[in-house]
Coordinates of N, CA, C and O in Angstrom, one line a residue:
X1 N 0.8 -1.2 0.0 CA 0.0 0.0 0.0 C 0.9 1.3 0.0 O 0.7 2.3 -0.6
X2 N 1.8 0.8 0.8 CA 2.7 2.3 0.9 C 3.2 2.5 -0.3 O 3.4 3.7 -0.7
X3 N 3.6 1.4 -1.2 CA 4.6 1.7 -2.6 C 3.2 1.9 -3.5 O 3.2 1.9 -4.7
X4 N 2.6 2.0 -3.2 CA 1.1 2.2 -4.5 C 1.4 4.5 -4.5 O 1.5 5.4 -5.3
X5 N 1.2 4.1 -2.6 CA 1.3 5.9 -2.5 C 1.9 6.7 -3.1 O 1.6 7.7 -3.7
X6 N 3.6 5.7 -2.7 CA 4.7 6.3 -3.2 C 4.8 6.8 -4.4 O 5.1 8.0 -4.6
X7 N 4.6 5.6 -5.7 CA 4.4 6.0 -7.2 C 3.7 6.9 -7.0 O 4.2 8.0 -7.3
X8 N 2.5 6.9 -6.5 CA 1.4 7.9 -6.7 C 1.6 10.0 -6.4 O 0.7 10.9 -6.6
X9 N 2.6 10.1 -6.1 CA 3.2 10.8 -5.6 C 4.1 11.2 -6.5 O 4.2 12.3 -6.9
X10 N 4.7 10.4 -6.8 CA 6.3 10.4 -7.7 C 5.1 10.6 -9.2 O 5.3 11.7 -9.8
X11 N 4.1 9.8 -9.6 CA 3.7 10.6 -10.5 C 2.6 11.8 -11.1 O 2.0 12.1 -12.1
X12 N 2.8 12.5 -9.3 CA 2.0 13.7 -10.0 C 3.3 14.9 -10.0 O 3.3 16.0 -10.6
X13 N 4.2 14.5 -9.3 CA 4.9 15.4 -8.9 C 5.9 15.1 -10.2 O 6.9 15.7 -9.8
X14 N 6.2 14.8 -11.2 CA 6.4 14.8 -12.7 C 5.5 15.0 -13.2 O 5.8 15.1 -14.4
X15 N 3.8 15.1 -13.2 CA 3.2 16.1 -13.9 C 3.3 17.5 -14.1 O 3.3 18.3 -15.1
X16 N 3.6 17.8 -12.3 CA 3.7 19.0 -11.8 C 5.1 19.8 -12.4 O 5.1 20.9 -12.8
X17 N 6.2 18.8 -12.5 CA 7.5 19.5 -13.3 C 6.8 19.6 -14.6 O 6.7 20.8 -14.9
X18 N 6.4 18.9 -15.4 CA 6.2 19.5 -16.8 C 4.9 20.7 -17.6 O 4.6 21.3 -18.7
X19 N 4.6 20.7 -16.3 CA 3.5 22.1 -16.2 C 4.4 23.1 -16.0 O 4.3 23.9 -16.9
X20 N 5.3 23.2 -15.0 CA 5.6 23.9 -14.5 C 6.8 24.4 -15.9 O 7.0 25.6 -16.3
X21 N 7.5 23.3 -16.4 CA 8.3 23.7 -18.1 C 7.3 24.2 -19.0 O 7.8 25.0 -19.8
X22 N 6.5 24.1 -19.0 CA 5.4 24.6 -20.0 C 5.3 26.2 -19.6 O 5.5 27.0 -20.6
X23 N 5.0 26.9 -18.2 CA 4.8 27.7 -17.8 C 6.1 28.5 -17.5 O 6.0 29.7 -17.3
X24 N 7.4 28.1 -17.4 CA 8.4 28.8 -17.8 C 9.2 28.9 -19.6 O 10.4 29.3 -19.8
X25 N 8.5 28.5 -20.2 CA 8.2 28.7 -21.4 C 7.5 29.6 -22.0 O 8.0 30.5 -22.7
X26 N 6.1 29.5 -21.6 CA 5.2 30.6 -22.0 C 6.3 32.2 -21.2 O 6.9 33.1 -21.8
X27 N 6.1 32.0 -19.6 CA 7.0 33.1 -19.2 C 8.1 33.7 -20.0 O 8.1 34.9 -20.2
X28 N 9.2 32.8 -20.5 CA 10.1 33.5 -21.0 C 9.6 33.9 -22.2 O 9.7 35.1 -22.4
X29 N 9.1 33.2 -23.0 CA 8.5 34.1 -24.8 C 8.1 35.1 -24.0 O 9.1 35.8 -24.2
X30 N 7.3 35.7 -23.2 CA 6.6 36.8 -22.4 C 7.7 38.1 -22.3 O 7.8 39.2 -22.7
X31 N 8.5 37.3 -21.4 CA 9.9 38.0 -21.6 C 10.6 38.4 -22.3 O 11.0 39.6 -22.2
X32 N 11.1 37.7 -23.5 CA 11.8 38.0 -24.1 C 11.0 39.1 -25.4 O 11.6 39.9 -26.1
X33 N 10.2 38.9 -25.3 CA 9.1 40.3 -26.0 C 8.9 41.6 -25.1 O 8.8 42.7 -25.6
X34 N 8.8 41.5 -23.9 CA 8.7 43.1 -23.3 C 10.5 43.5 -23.3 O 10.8 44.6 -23.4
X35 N 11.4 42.5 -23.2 CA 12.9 43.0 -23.5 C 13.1 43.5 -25.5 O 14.0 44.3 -25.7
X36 N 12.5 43.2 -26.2 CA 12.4 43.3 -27.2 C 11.5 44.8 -27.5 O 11.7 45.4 -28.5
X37 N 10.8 45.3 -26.7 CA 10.4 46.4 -26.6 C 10.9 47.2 -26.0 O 10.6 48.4 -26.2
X38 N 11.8 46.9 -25.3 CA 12.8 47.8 -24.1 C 14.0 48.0 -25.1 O 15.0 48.6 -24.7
X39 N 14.0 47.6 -26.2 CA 15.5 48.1 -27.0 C 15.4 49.0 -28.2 O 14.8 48.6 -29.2
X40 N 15.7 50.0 -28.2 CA 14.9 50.7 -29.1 C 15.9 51.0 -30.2 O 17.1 51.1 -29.6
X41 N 16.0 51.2 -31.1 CA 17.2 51.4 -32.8 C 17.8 49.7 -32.7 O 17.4 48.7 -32.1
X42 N 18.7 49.9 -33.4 CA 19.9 48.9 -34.1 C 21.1 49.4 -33.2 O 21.4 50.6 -33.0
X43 N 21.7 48.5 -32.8 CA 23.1 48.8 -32.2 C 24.4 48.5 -33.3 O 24.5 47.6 -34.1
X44 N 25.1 49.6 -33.1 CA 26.1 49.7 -34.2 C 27.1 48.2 -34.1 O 27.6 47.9 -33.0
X45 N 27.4 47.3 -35.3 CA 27.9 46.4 -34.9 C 28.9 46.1 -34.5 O 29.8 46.5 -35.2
X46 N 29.5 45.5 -33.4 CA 30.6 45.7 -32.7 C 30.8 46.4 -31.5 O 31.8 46.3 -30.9
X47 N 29.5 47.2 -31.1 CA 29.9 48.1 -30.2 C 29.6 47.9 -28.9 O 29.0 46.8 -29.0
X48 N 29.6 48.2 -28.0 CA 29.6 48.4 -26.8 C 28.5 48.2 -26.4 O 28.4 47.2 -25.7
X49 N 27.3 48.8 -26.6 CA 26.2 48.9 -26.1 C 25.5 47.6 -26.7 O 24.7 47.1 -25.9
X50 N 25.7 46.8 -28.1 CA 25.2 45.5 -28.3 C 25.7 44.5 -27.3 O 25.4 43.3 -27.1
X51 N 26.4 45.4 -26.8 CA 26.9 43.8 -25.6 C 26.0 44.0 -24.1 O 26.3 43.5 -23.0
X52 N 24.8 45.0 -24.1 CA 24.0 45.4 -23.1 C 22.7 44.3 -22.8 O 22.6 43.6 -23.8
X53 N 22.2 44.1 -22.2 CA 20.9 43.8 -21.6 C 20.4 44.1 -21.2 O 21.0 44.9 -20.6
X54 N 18.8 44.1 -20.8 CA 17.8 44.5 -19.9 C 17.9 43.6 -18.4 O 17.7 42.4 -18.3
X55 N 18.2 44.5 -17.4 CA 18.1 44.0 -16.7 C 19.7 43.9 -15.8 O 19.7 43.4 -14.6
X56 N 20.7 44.3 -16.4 CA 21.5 44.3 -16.3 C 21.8 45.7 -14.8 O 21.3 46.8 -15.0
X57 N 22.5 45.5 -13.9 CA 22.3 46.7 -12.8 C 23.8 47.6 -13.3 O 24.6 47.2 -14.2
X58 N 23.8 48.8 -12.5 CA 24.6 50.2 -13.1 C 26.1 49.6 -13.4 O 26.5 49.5 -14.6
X59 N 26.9 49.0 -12.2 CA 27.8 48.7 -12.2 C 28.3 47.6 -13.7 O 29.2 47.6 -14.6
X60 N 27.5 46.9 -13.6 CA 27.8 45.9 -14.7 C 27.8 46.8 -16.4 O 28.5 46.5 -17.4
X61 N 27.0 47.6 -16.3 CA 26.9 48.4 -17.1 C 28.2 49.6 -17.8 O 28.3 49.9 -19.0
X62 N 29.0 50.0 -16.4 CA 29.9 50.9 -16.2 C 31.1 49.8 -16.7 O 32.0 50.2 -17.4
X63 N 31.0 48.4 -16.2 CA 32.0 48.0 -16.7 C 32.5 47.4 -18.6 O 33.5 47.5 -19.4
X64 N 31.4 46.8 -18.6 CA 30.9 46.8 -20.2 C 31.4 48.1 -21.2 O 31.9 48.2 -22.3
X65 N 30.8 49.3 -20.3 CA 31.4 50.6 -21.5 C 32.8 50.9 -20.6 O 33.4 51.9 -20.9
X66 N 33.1 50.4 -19.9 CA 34.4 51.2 -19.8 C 34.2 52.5 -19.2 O 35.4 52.8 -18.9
X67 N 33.4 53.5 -18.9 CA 33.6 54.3 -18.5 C 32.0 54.5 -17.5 O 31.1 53.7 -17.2
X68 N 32.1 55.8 -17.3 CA 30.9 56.2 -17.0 C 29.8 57.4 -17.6 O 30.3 58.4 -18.0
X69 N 28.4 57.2 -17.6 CA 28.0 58.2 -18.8 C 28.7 59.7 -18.9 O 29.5 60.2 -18.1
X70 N 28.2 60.3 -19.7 CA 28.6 61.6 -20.0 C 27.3 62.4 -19.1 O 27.6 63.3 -18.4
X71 N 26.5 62.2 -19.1 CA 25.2 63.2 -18.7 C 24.2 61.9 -18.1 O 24.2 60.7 -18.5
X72 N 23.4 62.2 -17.1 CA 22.5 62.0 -16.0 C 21.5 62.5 -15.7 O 21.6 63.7 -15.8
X73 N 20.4 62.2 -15.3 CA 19.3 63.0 -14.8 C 18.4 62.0 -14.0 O 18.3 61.0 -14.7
X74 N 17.9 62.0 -13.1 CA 16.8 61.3 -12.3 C 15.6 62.1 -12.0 O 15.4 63.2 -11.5
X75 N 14.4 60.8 -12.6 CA 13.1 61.4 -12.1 C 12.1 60.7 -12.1 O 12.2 59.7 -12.7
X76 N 10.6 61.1 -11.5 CA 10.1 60.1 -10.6 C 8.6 59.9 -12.3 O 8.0 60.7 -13.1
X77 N 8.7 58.6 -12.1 CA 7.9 58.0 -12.8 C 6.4 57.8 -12.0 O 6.1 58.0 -10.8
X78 N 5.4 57.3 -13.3 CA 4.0 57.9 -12.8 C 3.8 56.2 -11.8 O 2.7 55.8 -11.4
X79 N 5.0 55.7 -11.8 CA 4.3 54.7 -10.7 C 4.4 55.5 -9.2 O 3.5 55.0 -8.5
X80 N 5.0 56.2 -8.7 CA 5.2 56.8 -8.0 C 4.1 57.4 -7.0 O 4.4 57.7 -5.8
X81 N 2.7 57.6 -7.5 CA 1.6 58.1 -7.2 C 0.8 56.7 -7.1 O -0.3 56.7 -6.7
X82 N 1.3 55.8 -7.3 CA 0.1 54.6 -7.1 C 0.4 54.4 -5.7 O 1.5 54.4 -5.1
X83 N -1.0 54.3 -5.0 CA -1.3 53.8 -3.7 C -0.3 52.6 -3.4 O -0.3 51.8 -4.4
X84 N 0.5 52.3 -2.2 CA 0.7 51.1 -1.4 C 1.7 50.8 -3.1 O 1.9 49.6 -3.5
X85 N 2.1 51.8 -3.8 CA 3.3 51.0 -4.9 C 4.8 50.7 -4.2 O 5.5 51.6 -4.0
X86 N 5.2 49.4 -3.8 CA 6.6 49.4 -3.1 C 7.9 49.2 -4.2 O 9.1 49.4 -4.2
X87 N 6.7 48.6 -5.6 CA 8.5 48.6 -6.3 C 9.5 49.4 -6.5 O 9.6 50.5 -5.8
X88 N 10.6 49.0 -7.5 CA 11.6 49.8 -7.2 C 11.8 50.7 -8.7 O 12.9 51.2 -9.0
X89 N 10.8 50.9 -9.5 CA 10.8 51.6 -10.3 C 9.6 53.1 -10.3 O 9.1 53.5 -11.4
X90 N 9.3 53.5 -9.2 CA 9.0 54.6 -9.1 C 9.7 56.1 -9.3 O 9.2 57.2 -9.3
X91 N 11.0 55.5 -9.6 CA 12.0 56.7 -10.0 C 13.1 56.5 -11.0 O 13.8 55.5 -10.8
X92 N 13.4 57.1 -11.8 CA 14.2 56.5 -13.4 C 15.5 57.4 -13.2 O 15.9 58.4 -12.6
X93 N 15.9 56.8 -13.8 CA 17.6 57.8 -14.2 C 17.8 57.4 -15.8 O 17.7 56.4 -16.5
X94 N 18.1 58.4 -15.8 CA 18.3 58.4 -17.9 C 19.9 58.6 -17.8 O 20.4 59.4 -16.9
X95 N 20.7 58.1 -18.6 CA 22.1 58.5 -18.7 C 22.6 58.9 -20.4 O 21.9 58.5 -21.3
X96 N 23.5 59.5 -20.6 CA 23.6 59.4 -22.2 C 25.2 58.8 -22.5 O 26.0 59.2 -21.6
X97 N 25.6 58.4 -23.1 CA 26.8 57.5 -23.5 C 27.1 58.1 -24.8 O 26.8 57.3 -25.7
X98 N 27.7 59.5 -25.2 CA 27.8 60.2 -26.8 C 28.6 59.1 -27.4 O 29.6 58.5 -27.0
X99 N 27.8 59.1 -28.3 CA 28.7 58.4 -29.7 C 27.9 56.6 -29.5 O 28.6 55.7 -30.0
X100 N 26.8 56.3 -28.8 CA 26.3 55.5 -28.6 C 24.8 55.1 -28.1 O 24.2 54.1 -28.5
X101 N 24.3 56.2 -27.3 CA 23.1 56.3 -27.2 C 23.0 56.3 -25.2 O 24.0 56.4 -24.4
X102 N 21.0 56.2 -25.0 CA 21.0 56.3 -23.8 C 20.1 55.1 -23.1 O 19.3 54.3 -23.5
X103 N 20.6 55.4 -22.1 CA 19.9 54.1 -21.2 C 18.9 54.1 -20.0 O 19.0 55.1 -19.3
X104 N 18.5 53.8 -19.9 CA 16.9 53.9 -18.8 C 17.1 52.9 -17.8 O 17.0 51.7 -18.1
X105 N 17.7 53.5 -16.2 CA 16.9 52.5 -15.1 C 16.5 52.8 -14.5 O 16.4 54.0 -14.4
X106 N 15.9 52.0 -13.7 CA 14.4 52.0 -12.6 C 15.7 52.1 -11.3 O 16.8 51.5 -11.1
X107 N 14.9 53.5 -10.5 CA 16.3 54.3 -9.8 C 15.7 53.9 -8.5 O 16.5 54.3 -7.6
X108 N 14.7 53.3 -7.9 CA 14.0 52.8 -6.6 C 13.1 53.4 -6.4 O 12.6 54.2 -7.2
X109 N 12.5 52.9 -4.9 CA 11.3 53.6 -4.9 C 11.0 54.6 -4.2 O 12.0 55.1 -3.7
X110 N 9.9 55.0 -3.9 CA 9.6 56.6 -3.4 C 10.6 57.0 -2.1 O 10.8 58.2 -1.9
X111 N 11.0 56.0 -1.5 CA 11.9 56.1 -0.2 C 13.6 56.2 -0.5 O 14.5 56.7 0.3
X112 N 13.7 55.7 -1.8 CA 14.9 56.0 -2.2 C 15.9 54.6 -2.3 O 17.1 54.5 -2.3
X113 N 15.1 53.7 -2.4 CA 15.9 52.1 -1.9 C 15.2 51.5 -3.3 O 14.2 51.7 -4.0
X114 N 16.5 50.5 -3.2 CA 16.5 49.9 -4.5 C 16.7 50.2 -5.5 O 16.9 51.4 -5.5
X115 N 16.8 49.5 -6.9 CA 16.8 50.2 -8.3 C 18.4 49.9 -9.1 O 19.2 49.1 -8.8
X116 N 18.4 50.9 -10.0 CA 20.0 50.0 -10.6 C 19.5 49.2 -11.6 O 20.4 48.8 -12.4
X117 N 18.4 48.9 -11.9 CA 18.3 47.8 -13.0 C 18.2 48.6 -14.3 O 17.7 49.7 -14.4
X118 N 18.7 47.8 -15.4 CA 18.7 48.4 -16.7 C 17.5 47.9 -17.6 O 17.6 46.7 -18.1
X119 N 16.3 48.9 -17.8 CA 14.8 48.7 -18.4 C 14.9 49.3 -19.5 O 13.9 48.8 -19.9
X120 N 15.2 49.8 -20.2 CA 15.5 50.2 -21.4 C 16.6 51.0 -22.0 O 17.1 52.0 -21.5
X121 N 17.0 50.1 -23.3 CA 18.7 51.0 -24.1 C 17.8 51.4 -25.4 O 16.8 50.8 -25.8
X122 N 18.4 52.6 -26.0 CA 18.2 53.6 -27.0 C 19.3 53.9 -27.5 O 20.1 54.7 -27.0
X123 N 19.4 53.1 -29.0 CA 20.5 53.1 -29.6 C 20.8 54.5 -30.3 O 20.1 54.4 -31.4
X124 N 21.4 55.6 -30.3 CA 21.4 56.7 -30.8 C 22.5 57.5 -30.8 O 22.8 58.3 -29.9
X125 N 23.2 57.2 -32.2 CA 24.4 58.0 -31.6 C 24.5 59.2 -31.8 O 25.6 59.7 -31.7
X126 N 23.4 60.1 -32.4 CA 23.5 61.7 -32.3 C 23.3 62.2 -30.2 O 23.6 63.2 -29.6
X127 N 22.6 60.8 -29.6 CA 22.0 61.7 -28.7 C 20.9 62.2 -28.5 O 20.6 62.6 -27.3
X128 N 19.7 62.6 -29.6 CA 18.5 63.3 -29.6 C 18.2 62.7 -28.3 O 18.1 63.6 -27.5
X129 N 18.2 61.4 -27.5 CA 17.4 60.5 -26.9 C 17.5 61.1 -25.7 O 16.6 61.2 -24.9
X130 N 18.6 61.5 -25.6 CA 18.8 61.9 -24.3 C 17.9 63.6 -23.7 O 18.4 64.7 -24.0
X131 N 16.6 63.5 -22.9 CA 15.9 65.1 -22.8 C 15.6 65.4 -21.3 O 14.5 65.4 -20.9
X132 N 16.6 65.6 -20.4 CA 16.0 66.1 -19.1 C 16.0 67.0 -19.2 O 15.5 67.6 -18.2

């Protein structure tokens, strides 16, 4: 009786894994389309900023280009007014990288904590992109 349970167990709990592949499937196509919106132009080939990701935090960023941006600005996004909002993208920082374009992260939340992540690159090497 006990080994009937056992199987019985062992095989929902491999149903349960292959739902669960199924649903980190759907998730990532999910993902990898709002990252695909988060990238905005063509990256010049070879360059620096093609070696970026979403998601990627400041430091990692800083290291990738080698330096640090040229220009900066921080400011509070309209999540910021949502009731009981604790994420960490109620405040953005735009940076500009001349001769490459600008980048978008989610700078924390109304308290000032968290953030650093990289939510959108704007491939642009005049710069227009950059408007604080």
């Amino acid at each position: 009786m006990a080994i009937v349970a056992l199987a019985s167990a062992c095989a929902a709990c491999a149903t349960t894994g292959n739902t669960n592949s199924a649903a980190n499937t759907e998730q990532t196509a999910a993902d990898q389309e709002v990252q695909a919106e988060a990238i905005v132009g063509q990256p010049a080939p070879g360059s620096k900023f093609a070696q970026l990701t979403i998601g990627m935090d400041t430091q990692a960023v800083q290291q990738v280009m080698d330096r640090v941006p040229d220009r900066q600005h921080s400011y509070e996004s309209g999540k910021r007014w949502i009731p009981f909002y604790f994420g960490n993208d109620a405040r953005r920082m735009q940076v500009l990288y001349k001769g490459a374009g600008c980048l978008i992260f989610a700078d924390g939340n109304a308290w000032g904590v968290g953030g650093g992540e990289l939510i959108q690159i704007e491939h642009d090497a005049s710069g227009a992109c950059y408007q604080p």
